[in-house]
CSV table of C-alpha atoms in Angstrom, one decimal:
chain,number,residue,atom,x,y,z
A,1,MET,CA,-24.5,-2.2,22.9
A,2,LYS,CA,-22.9,0.5,25.1
A,3,LYS,CA,-20.2,-2.1,25.8
A,4,THR,CA,-19.6,-2.5,22.1
A,5,PHE,CA,-19.1,1.2,21.6
A,6,ALA,CA,-16.7,1.3,24.6
A,7,VAL,CA,-14.7,-1.5,23.0
A,8,PHE,CA,-14.5,0.3,19.7
A,9,VAL,CA,-13.2,3.5,21.3
A,10,CYS,CA,-10.8,1.6,23.5
A,11,PHE,CA,-9.4,-0.2,20.4
A,12,ALA,CA,-9.1,3.1,18.5
A,13,LEU,CA,-7.1,4.7,21.4
A,14,THR,CA,-4.9,1.7,22.3
A,15,TRP,CA,-3.4,0.8,18.9
A,16,LEU,CA,-2.2,4.3,18.4
A,17,ALA,CA,0.1,4.4,21.5
A,18,SER,CA,3.6,5.4,20.4
A,19,ALA,CA,6.8,7.4,20.6
A,20,ALA,CA,8.3,9.8,18.0
A,21,HIS,CA,8.0,9.1,14.3
A,22,ALA,CA,11.0,8.8,12.0
A,23,GLN,CA,11.9,8.1,8.4
A,24,LEU,CA,11.2,4.6,7.2
A,25,VAL,CA,13.9,2.2,6.3
A,26,ILE,CA,13.2,-1.0,4.3
A,27,GLU,CA,14.7,-4.3,5.2
A,28,ILE,CA,14.2,-7.3,3.0
A,29,THR,CA,13.1,-10.3,5.2
A,30,LYS,CA,12.4,-12.9,2.5
A,31,SER,CA,13.5,-13.1,-1.1
A,32,ALA,CA,12.6,-15.4,-3.9
A,33,GLU,CA,15.2,-18.1,-4.4
A,34,ASP,CA,14.9,-17.7,-8.2
A,35,ALA,CA,15.3,-13.9,-8.3
A,36,VAL,CA,16.5,-12.8,-11.7
A,37,PRO,CA,20.1,-11.5,-11.9
A,38,ILE,CA,20.3,-8.1,-13.4
A,39,ALA,CA,22.9,-5.4,-13.6
A,40,ILE,CA,21.9,-1.7,-13.1
A,41,VAL,CA,25.1,0.1,-14.1
A,42,PRO,CA,25.7,3.5,-12.6
A,43,PHE,CA,24.5,6.2,-14.9
A,44,GLY,CA,26.9,8.5,-16.7
A,45,TRP,CA,26.8,12.2,-16.0
A,46,GLU,CA,27.1,14.5,-19.0
A,47,SER,CA,28.3,17.6,-17.4
A,48,THR,CA,31.0,18.9,-15.1
A,49,GLY,CA,31.3,18.0,-11.4
A,50,ALA,CA,29.6,15.2,-9.6
A,51,ALA,CA,26.2,13.8,-10.7
A,52,PRO,CA,23.4,15.5,-8.8
A,53,PHE,CA,21.5,12.2,-8.2
A,54,ASP,CA,22.3,8.5,-8.4
A,55,VAL,CA,19.4,7.2,-10.5
A,56,ALA,CA,20.8,3.7,-10.8
A,57,GLU,CA,21.0,3.2,-7.0
A,58,VAL,CA,17.3,3.9,-6.6
A,59,VAL,CA,16.4,1.7,-9.6
A,60,ALA,CA,18.5,-1.2,-8.2
A,61,ALA,CA,16.9,-0.8,-4.8
A,62,ASP,CA,13.4,-0.8,-6.3
A,63,LEU,CA,14.0,-4.0,-8.2
A,64,ARG,CA,15.7,-5.7,-5.2
A,65,ARG,CA,12.8,-4.8,-2.9
A,66,SER,CA,10.4,-6.4,-5.4
A,67,GLY,CA,11.9,-9.7,-4.5
A,68,ARG,CA,11.9,-10.8,-8.1
A,69,PHE,CA,15.3,-9.4,-9.1
A,70,ALA,CA,18.8,-9.7,-7.7
A,71,PRO,CA,20.8,-6.7,-8.8
A,72,LEU,CA,24.5,-7.2,-9.2
A,73,ASP,CA,26.7,-5.5,-6.6
A,74,ARG,CA,28.6,-2.6,-8.1
A,75,LYS,CA,31.8,-3.9,-6.7
A,76,GLU,CA,31.5,-6.9,-9.0
A,77,MET,CA,31.0,-4.8,-12.2
A,78,ILE,CA,34.0,-5.1,-14.4
A,79,ASP,CA,32.9,-2.2,-16.7
A,80,ARG,CA,30.7,0.9,-16.5
A,81,PRO,CA,29.0,1.3,-19.9
A,82,VAL,CA,26.5,4.1,-20.3
A,83,GLN,CA,24.9,3.2,-23.6
A,84,GLY,CA,24.2,0.0,-25.5
A,85,ASP,CA,27.0,0.1,-28.1
A,86,GLN,CA,29.5,0.1,-25.2
A,87,VAL,CA,28.2,-3.1,-23.6
A,88,ARG,CA,30.4,-6.1,-24.1
A,89,PHE,CA,27.8,-8.8,-23.5
A,90,GLN,CA,30.3,-11.6,-23.1
A,91,ASP,CA,31.7,-9.9,-20.0
A,92,TRP,CA,28.3,-9.8,-18.4
A,93,ARG,CA,27.5,-13.4,-19.3
A,94,TYR,CA,30.6,-14.3,-17.4
A,95,LEU,CA,29.1,-12.6,-14.4
A,96,LYS,CA,25.9,-14.7,-14.9
A,97,THR,CA,23.8,-11.6,-15.4
A,98,ASP,CA,20.6,-12.1,-17.4
A,99,PHE,CA,19.8,-8.5,-18.1
A,100,ILE,CA,21.6,-5.2,-18.0
A,101,ALA,CA,20.4,-1.6,-17.8
A,102,VAL,CA,22.7,1.3,-18.8
A,103,GLY,CA,22.0,5.0,-19.0
A,104,LYS,CA,23.2,8.5,-18.5
A,105,LEU,CA,21.9,11.7,-16.8
A,106,MET,CA,22.2,15.0,-18.4
A,107,PRO,CA,21.1,18.6,-17.8
A,108,GLU,CA,17.9,19.6,-19.7
A,109,GLY,CA,16.5,23.1,-19.3
A,110,ALA,CA,15.9,23.8,-15.7
A,111,GLY,CA,16.0,20.1,-14.8
A,112,PHE,CA,17.5,16.8,-16.0
A,113,ALA,CA,16.9,14.0,-18.4
A,114,ALA,CA,17.7,10.4,-17.7
A,115,GLN,CA,18.2,8.2,-20.8
A,116,PHE,CA,18.3,4.5,-20.2
A,117,GLU,CA,18.4,1.2,-22.2
A,118,LEU,CA,17.6,-2.3,-21.1
A,119,TYR,CA,19.2,-5.4,-22.8
A,120,ASN,CA,19.0,-9.1,-22.7
A,121,VAL,CA,22.5,-10.2,-22.0
A,122,LEU,CA,22.2,-13.7,-23.5
A,123,THR,CA,20.9,-12.5,-26.9
A,124,GLY,CA,22.1,-8.9,-26.9
A,125,GLN,CA,18.5,-7.8,-27.8
A,126,ARG,CA,17.5,-4.2,-26.8
A,127,LEU,CA,14.3,-4.7,-24.8
A,128,ALA,CA,13.5,-1.1,-23.8
A,129,GLY,CA,14.8,2.4,-23.9
A,130,GLN,CA,13.3,5.7,-22.9
A,131,ARG,CA,14.1,9.3,-21.9
A,132,VAL,CA,12.6,10.4,-18.6
A,133,THR,CA,12.8,14.0,-17.5
A,134,GLY,CA,12.4,15.7,-14.1
A,135,ASN,CA,13.7,18.6,-12.0
A,136,ALA,CA,16.0,18.6,-9.0
A,137,ASN,CA,13.2,18.0,-6.6
A,138,ASN,CA,11.7,14.9,-8.2
A,139,MET,CA,14.6,12.8,-9.3
A,140,ARG,CA,13.4,9.9,-7.2
A,141,ALA,CA,10.2,10.0,-9.2
A,142,VAL,CA,12.3,9.8,-12.4
A,143,ALA,CA,14.2,6.7,-11.0
A,144,HIS,CA,10.9,5.1,-9.9
A,145,ARG,CA,9.5,5.6,-13.4
A,146,ILE,CA,12.5,3.8,-14.9
A,147,SER,CA,12.0,1.0,-12.4
A,148,ASP,CA,8.4,0.7,-13.5
A,149,ILE,CA,9.4,0.4,-17.1
A,150,ILE,CA,12.0,-2.3,-16.5
A,151,PHE,CA,9.7,-4.3,-14.1
A,152,GLU,CA,6.8,-4.3,-16.6
A,153,GLN,CA,9.1,-5.2,-19.5
A,154,LEU,CA,10.5,-8.2,-17.7
A,155,THR,CA,7.5,-9.5,-15.8
A,156,GLY,CA,4.5,-8.4,-17.8
A,157,VAL,CA,3.1,-6.8,-14.6
A,158,ARG,CA,2.8,-3.0,-14.3
A,159,GLY,CA,5.3,-1.7,-11.8
A,160,ALA,CA,4.1,0.1,-8.7
A,161,PHE,CA,7.3,1.9,-7.7
A,162,SER,CA,5.8,5.3,-8.6
A,163,THR,CA,2.8,4.9,-6.3
A,164,ARG,CA,2.3,6.2,-2.8
A,165,VAL,CA,1.1,4.9,0.5
A,166,ALA,CA,-0.8,6.5,3.4
A,167,PHE,CA,-0.4,5.5,7.0
A,168,VAL,CA,-1.1,6.8,10.5
A,169,SER,CA,1.7,7.8,12.9
A,170,ALA,CA,1.7,8.9,16.6
A,171,GLU,CA,4.4,11.0,18.2
A,172,GLY,CA,5.1,11.3,21.9
A,173,THR,CA,4.0,9.3,24.9
A,174,PRO,CA,0.7,9.0,26.6
A,175,PRO,CA,-1.1,11.1,27.6
A,176,LYS,CA,0.5,13.7,25.4
A,177,GLN,CA,0.5,12.4,21.8
A,178,ARG,CA,0.3,13.9,18.4
A,179,TYR,CA,-1.3,11.8,15.6
A,180,LYS,CA,-0.5,12.3,12.0
A,181,LEU,CA,-1.9,11.1,8.7
A,182,ILE,CA,1.1,10.7,6.4
A,183,VAL,CA,1.5,10.1,2.7
A,184,SER,CA,4.9,9.0,1.3
A,185,ASP,CA,6.4,7.3,-1.8
A,186,TYR,CA,6.0,3.6,-1.7
A,187,ASP,CA,9.5,3.2,-0.2
A,188,GLY,CA,8.8,5.6,2.7
A,189,GLU,CA,10.6,8.6,1.1
A,190,ASN,CA,9.1,12.1,0.6
A,191,GLN,CA,6.8,11.9,3.6
A,192,GLN,CA,4.1,14.6,3.8
A,193,THR,CA,1.8,15.2,6.8
A,194,ILE,CA,-1.8,15.5,5.5
A,195,THR,CA,-3.4,16.3,8.8
A,196,SER,CA,-2.5,16.1,12.5
A,197,SER,CA,-4.4,16.1,15.8
A,198,ASP,CA,-4.0,15.6,19.5
A,199,GLU,CA,-6.8,13.0,19.2
A,200,PRO,CA,-6.6,9.7,17.3
A,201,ILE,CA,-6.8,9.5,13.5
A,202,MET,CA,-7.6,6.2,11.8
A,203,SER,CA,-8.9,4.2,8.8
A,204,PRO,CA,-7.4,6.2,5.9
A,205,ALA,CA,-8.9,5.3,2.5
A,206,TRP,CA,-7.8,6.5,-0.9
A,207,SER,CA,-10.2,7.8,-3.5
A,208,PRO,CA,-10.1,5.9,-6.8
A,209,ASP,CA,-8.4,8.8,-8.5
A,210,GLY,CA,-5.8,9.1,-5.8
A,211,GLN,CA,-6.6,12.7,-5.3
A,212,SER,CA,-8.3,12.5,-1.9
A,213,LEU,CA,-8.2,10.6,1.4
A,214,ALA,CA,-11.2,9.7,3.6
A,215,TYR,CA,-10.4,9.0,7.2
A,216,VAL,CA,-11.7,9.0,10.8
A,217,SER,CA,-10.7,11.7,13.3
A,218,PHE,CA,-11.6,12.0,17.0
A,219,GLU,CA,-10.5,15.7,17.1
A,220,THR,CA,-13.9,16.7,18.5
A,221,LYS,CA,-13.7,13.9,21.1
A,222,ALA,CA,-16.1,11.8,19.0
A,223,SER,CA,-15.5,9.9,15.8
A,224,ALA,CA,-16.2,11.7,12.5
A,225,ILE,CA,-15.4,10.9,8.9
A,226,TYR,CA,-13.6,13.5,6.8
A,227,VAL,CA,-12.7,13.7,3.1
A,228,GLN,CA,-9.5,15.7,2.3
A,229,THR,CA,-8.2,16.7,-1.1
A,230,LEU,CA,-4.4,16.3,-1.1
A,231,ARG,CA,-3.5,19.0,-3.6
A,232,THR,CA,-5.4,21.8,-1.9
A,233,GLY,CA,-5.6,20.6,1.6
A,234,GLU,CA,-9.4,21.3,1.6
A,235,ARG,CA,-11.3,18.9,3.7
A,236,LYS,CA,-15.0,18.2,4.5
A,237,ARG,CA,-16.7,16.5,7.3
A,238,VAL,CA,-19.1,14.0,5.7
A,239,SER,CA,-20.4,12.1,8.7
A,240,ALA,CA,-20.5,13.0,12.4
A,241,ARG,CA,-23.6,11.2,13.5
A,242,ALA,CA,-24.2,10.2,17.1
A,243,GLY,CA,-22.3,7.1,18.0
A,244,ILE,CA,-19.7,5.4,15.8
A,245,ASN,CA,-18.6,6.8,12.4
A,246,GLY,CA,-16.0,4.5,11.1
A,247,ALA,CA,-14.2,2.5,8.4
A,248,PRO,CA,-14.8,4.6,5.2
A,249,ALA,CA,-14.4,2.8,1.9
A,250,TRP,CA,-14.8,4.4,-1.5
A,251,SER,CA,-16.9,3.0,-4.3
A,252,PRO,CA,-15.1,2.4,-7.5
A,253,ASP,CA,-16.7,5.5,-9.1
A,254,GLY,CA,-15.7,7.7,-6.2
A,255,LYS,CA,-19.2,9.0,-5.6
A,256,THR,CA,-20.1,7.0,-2.5
A,257,LEU,CA,-18.6,5.9,0.8
A,258,ALA,CA,-19.4,2.7,2.5
A,259,ILE,CA,-19.2,3.4,6.3
A,260,THR,CA,-19.9,1.9,9.6
A,261,LEU,CA,-22.4,3.6,11.9
A,262,SER,CA,-24.1,2.9,15.2
A,263,ARG,CA,-27.6,4.2,15.5
A,264,LYS,CA,-29.8,5.1,18.5
A,265,ASP,CA,-30.3,1.4,19.4
A,266,GLY,CA,-26.5,0.9,19.5
A,267,ASP,CA,-26.6,-1.6,16.6
A,268,ILE,CA,-23.5,-1.4,14.4
A,269,ASP,CA,-24.1,-1.7,10.7
A,270,ILE,CA,-22.8,-0.9,7.2
A,271,TYR,CA,-24.3,2.0,5.3
A,272,THR,CA,-23.6,3.7,2.0
A,273,LEU,CA,-23.3,7.5,1.9
A,274,GLU,CA,-23.7,9.4,-1.4
A,275,LEU,CA,-21.2,12.2,-1.0
A,276,ASN,CA,-23.0,14.8,-3.1
A,277,SER,CA,-26.5,14.2,-1.9
A,278,GLN,CA,-25.7,12.9,1.6
A,279,VAL,CA,-28.3,10.2,1.0
A,280,LEU,CA,-27.7,7.4,3.6
A,281,THR,CA,-28.7,3.8,2.8
A,282,ARG,CA,-28.6,0.9,5.3
A,283,MET,CA,-26.8,-2.2,3.9
A,284,THR,CA,-26.8,-4.6,6.8
A,285,PHE,CA,-29.6,-5.5,9.3
A,286,ASP,CA,-28.2,-8.1,11.6
A,287,PRO,CA,-28.1,-7.4,15.4
A,288,GLY,CA,-24.4,-8.4,15.4
A,289,ILE,CA,-21.5,-6.1,14.7
A,290,ASP,CA,-21.1,-5.4,11.0
A,291,THR,CA,-18.0,-3.3,10.1
A,292,GLU,CA,-15.0,-2.8,7.8
A,293,PRO,CA,-16.7,-2.7,4.4
A,294,SER,CA,-14.8,-3.1,1.1
A,295,TRP,CA,-16.3,-2.7,-2.4
A,296,SER,CA,-16.0,-5.3,-5.1
A,297,SER,CA,-14.1,-4.0,-8.1
A,298,ASP,CA,-17.3,-3.5,-10.1
A,299,GLY,CA,-19.1,-1.7,-7.3
A,300,LYS,CA,-22.0,-4.2,-7.2
A,301,LYS,CA,-21.0,-5.9,-3.9
A,302,LEU,CA,-19.8,-5.1,-0.4
A,303,TYR,CA,-17.6,-7.4,1.6
A,304,PHE,CA,-17.5,-6.8,5.4
A,305,ASN,CA,-16.7,-8.3,8.7
A,306,SER,CA,-19.4,-9.6,11.0
A,307,ASP,CA,-19.7,-11.5,14.3
A,308,ARG,CA,-23.2,-12.7,13.5
A,309,ALA,CA,-22.1,-16.4,13.5
A,310,GLY,CA,-20.4,-16.0,16.9
A,311,GLY,CA,-16.9,-14.8,15.7
A,312,PRO,CA,-15.5,-12.4,13.1
A,313,GLN,CA,-16.0,-13.7,9.6
A,314,ILE,CA,-16.3,-12.2,6.1
A,315,TYR,CA,-19.6,-11.8,4.3
A,316,GLU,CA,-20.8,-10.3,1.1
A,317,ILE,CA,-24.0,-8.5,0.1
A,318,GLU,CA,-25.4,-7.2,-3.2
A,319,VAL,CA,-25.5,-3.4,-3.0
A,320,ALA,CA,-28.8,-3.3,-5.0
A,321,ASN,CA,-30.4,-5.9,-2.8
A,322,PRO,CA,-28.6,-6.0,0.5
A,323,ASN,CA,-31.2,-7.9,2.6
A,324,ARG,CA,-29.3,-11.2,2.4
A,325,ALA,CA,-25.6,-11.7,3.3
A,326,THR,CA,-23.6,-14.6,2.2
A,327,ARG,CA,-20.6,-15.9,4.1
A,328,VAL,CA,-17.3,-15.9,2.3
A,329,SER,CA,-14.6,-17.0,4.8
A,330,PHE,CA,-14.7,-20.6,6.1
A,331,GLU,CA,-11.1,-21.4,7.1
A,332,GLY,CA,-10.3,-20.5,10.7
A,333,GLY,CA,-12.3,-19.1,13.6
A,334,TYR,CA,-11.3,-15.4,13.0
A,335,ASN,CA,-11.2,-13.5,9.7
A,336,ALA,CA,-11.5,-9.7,9.6
A,337,ARG,CA,-10.6,-6.5,7.7
A,338,PRO,CA,-11.4,-7.7,4.1
A,339,ARG,CA,-9.7,-5.8,1.3
A,340,VAL,CA,-10.4,-6.6,-2.4
A,341,SER,CA,-7.6,-7.2,-4.9
A,342,PRO,CA,-7.4,-4.9,-7.9
A,343,ASP,CA,-8.7,-7.7,-10.2
A,344,GLY,CA,-11.6,-8.5,-7.9
A,345,LYS,CA,-10.6,-12.1,-7.5
A,346,LYS,CA,-9.2,-12.2,-4.0
A,347,LEU,CA,-9.7,-10.9,-0.5
A,348,ALA,CA,-6.9,-10.0,1.8
A,349,VAL,CA,-7.9,-10.6,5.4
A,350,VAL,CA,-6.5,-10.7,9.0
A,351,THR,CA,-6.8,-14.3,10.0
A,352,LEU,CA,-6.1,-16.2,13.2
A,353,ASP,CA,-3.4,-18.7,12.3
A,354,ARG,CA,-2.1,-21.1,15.0
A,355,GLY,CA,-2.6,-18.5,17.7
A,356,ASN,CA,-1.2,-15.6,15.7
A,357,TYR,CA,-3.0,-12.8,13.8
A,358,ARG,CA,-1.6,-13.0,10.2
A,359,ILE,CA,-2.4,-11.8,6.7
A,360,GLY,CA,-4.2,-14.3,4.5
A,361,VAL,CA,-5.7,-14.2,1.0
A,362,ILE,CA,-9.0,-15.8,0.2
A,363,ASP,CA,-9.6,-16.9,-3.4
A,364,LEU,CA,-13.2,-15.8,-4.0
A,365,ALA,CA,-13.9,-18.6,-6.6
A,366,SER,CA,-12.7,-21.5,-4.5
A,367,LYS,CA,-13.0,-19.9,-1.0
A,368,GLY,CA,-9.6,-21.4,-0.2
A,369,MET,CA,-7.1,-19.3,1.9
A,370,GLN,CA,-3.4,-18.9,1.8
A,371,VAL,CA,-1.6,-17.4,4.8
A,372,LEU,CA,1.1,-15.1,3.7
A,373,SER,CA,2.7,-13.4,6.7
A,374,GLU,CA,4.6,-14.8,9.6
A,375,GLY,CA,4.2,-12.3,12.4
A,376,ARG,CA,2.3,-12.6,15.6
A,377,GLN,CA,0.2,-9.4,15.4
A,378,ASP,CA,-0.2,-8.5,11.7
A,379,GLU,CA,-3.2,-6.3,10.6
A,380,SER,CA,-4.6,-3.8,8.1
A,381,PRO,CA,-3.7,-5.4,4.7
A,382,SER,CA,-3.8,-3.3,1.6
A,383,PHE,CA,-3.1,-4.4,-2.0
A,384,ALA,CA,-0.6,-2.6,-4.2
A,385,PRO,CA,-2.5,-1.3,-7.3
A,386,ASN,CA,-0.8,-4.0,-9.5
A,387,GLY,CA,-2.1,-6.7,-7.1
A,388,ALA,CA,1.4,-8.2,-6.7
A,389,VAL,CA,2.1,-7.1,-3.2
A,390,LEU,CA,0.3,-6.4,0.1
A,391,ILE,CA,1.3,-3.8,2.6
A,392,TYR,CA,0.2,-4.3,6.3
A,393,ALA,CA,1.0,-3.3,9.8
A,394,THR,CA,3.0,-5.6,12.2
A,395,GLN,CA,5.1,-5.5,15.3
A,396,ASP,CA,8.9,-5.2,15.5
A,397,LYS,CA,10.5,-5.3,19.0
A,398,GLY,CA,7.2,-4.2,20.5
A,399,ARG,CA,6.4,-1.3,18.3
A,400,GLY,CA,4.2,-0.9,15.2
A,401,VAL,CA,5.9,-0.9,11.8
A,402,LEU,CA,4.9,-1.6,8.3
A,403,ALA,CA,5.7,-4.6,6.2
A,404,THR,CA,5.0,-6.0,2.7
A,405,VAL,CA,4.6,-9.5,1.3
A,406,SER,CA,4.1,-10.7,-2.2
A,407,THR,CA,0.7,-12.2,-3.0
A,408,ASP,CA,2.5,-15.5,-3.7
A,409,GLY,CA,4.2,-15.4,-0.3
A,410,ARG,CA,7.7,-15.7,-1.8
A,411,THR,CA,9.1,-12.3,-0.9
A,412,ALA,CA,8.7,-10.0,2.1
A,413,GLU,CA,10.2,-6.9,3.6
A,414,ARG,CA,9.8,-4.7,6.7
A,415,PHE,CA,9.6,-0.9,6.9
A,416,SER,CA,11.4,-0.2,10.2
A,417,ASN,CA,11.9,3.1,11.9
A,418,THR,CA,14.3,3.8,14.7
A,419,VAL,CA,11.5,5.1,17.0
A,420,GLY,CA,7.8,5.6,16.7
A,421,GLU,CA,4.6,3.8,16.0
A,422,VAL,CA,2.9,3.5,12.6
A,423,ARG,CA,-0.3,1.8,11.7
A,424,GLU,CA,-3.1,1.3,9.1
A,425,PRO,CA,-1.2,1.5,5.8
A,426,VAL,CA,-3.2,1.8,2.6
A,427,TRP,CA,-1.7,1.7,-0.9
A,428,ALA,CA,-2.8,4.4,-3.4
A,429,PRO,CA,-4.1,3.6,-6.8
A,430,PHE,CA,-1.9,4.0,-9.9
A,431,PRO,CA,-1.3,7.6,-10.8
A,432,GLN,CA,-3.3,8.7,-13.8
A,433,ARG,CA,-1.3,8.4,-17.1
């Protein structure tokens, strides 16, 4: 099993090779043919001088990136209404626009207020209207909130534009590299470095409340698992046992981590670690490699990757009675890195598809799989908290970038950066309302 440990460390070091990190830019690579036409009219500014922020531009970009909407180009707008009673619906019907959002930005106290209204162009019905406030430093958050409201009103699905993602970046070239764990808005803006090290960082995992991240760091030249609170920066080393400490996954109640450990005999298995008591419980007992755990949405099961049948496949166990594992994946000779959808009905996996590693989704009821991505080396899938989209890591011109694909496979986009290497994205849960 010494060979297995060497392979694990080699993998951890190899995938993080990189150059300098840069701001992310999102490129739509696949849009739904039936995207809904919508007009997001530039907001009015109720004060002197130029508006301090273009709310409508961000809202239009959010809706366009969702793949479900086709915002009208501003150059084609024949009018710029800022409130409902100024909208001449016949004009917008002529432009074949189904919906229109109008609004205005105004000073309010030490910050600003954005007032918007959403209308059905065909009927003239007012569908939504709200006042959203913010300060000069969080106007993007104000715009994302408006996008969430519009998206939910028109699709029935809660919008995820106000959520965050975490990912790992590496700066520099071997042997001198600097690794960073970064948190950003869903669209790559407002990046914040959570921790950095000259040694690899990997496997970030959000706590259910979105307040903490668990991750693996090699800063002591050996793998250890840390939990870090984002607001305070406080972090705690929760597992630094001899051998492998890897792949942390939070239980739904936030009290326990499922982790991968190798014990004295070198066998690699799944364990649960109660964070307060540090009680460790072994979950898998096969001599093969069992790793990459993921909790079911009710916390009663663990899904994991194992080579016990000769190649990587997905299995499940009951946490209360873990002695017997049941195989879940049956299509293809390679399935790994399981991640459970928010509704608990699907698993996202990395699957070998016609010689390429791609992102697939397994329906847990039928066990059928749908391959969603089209890359050659796609990995590390993570569901958006509304279950509508997956973020994952892929390759673009030989470097690691992030990408997303809708869970129906109809829309896709790529987060590209001019230089650098990014890996292991994980989507945060919804912020608490």
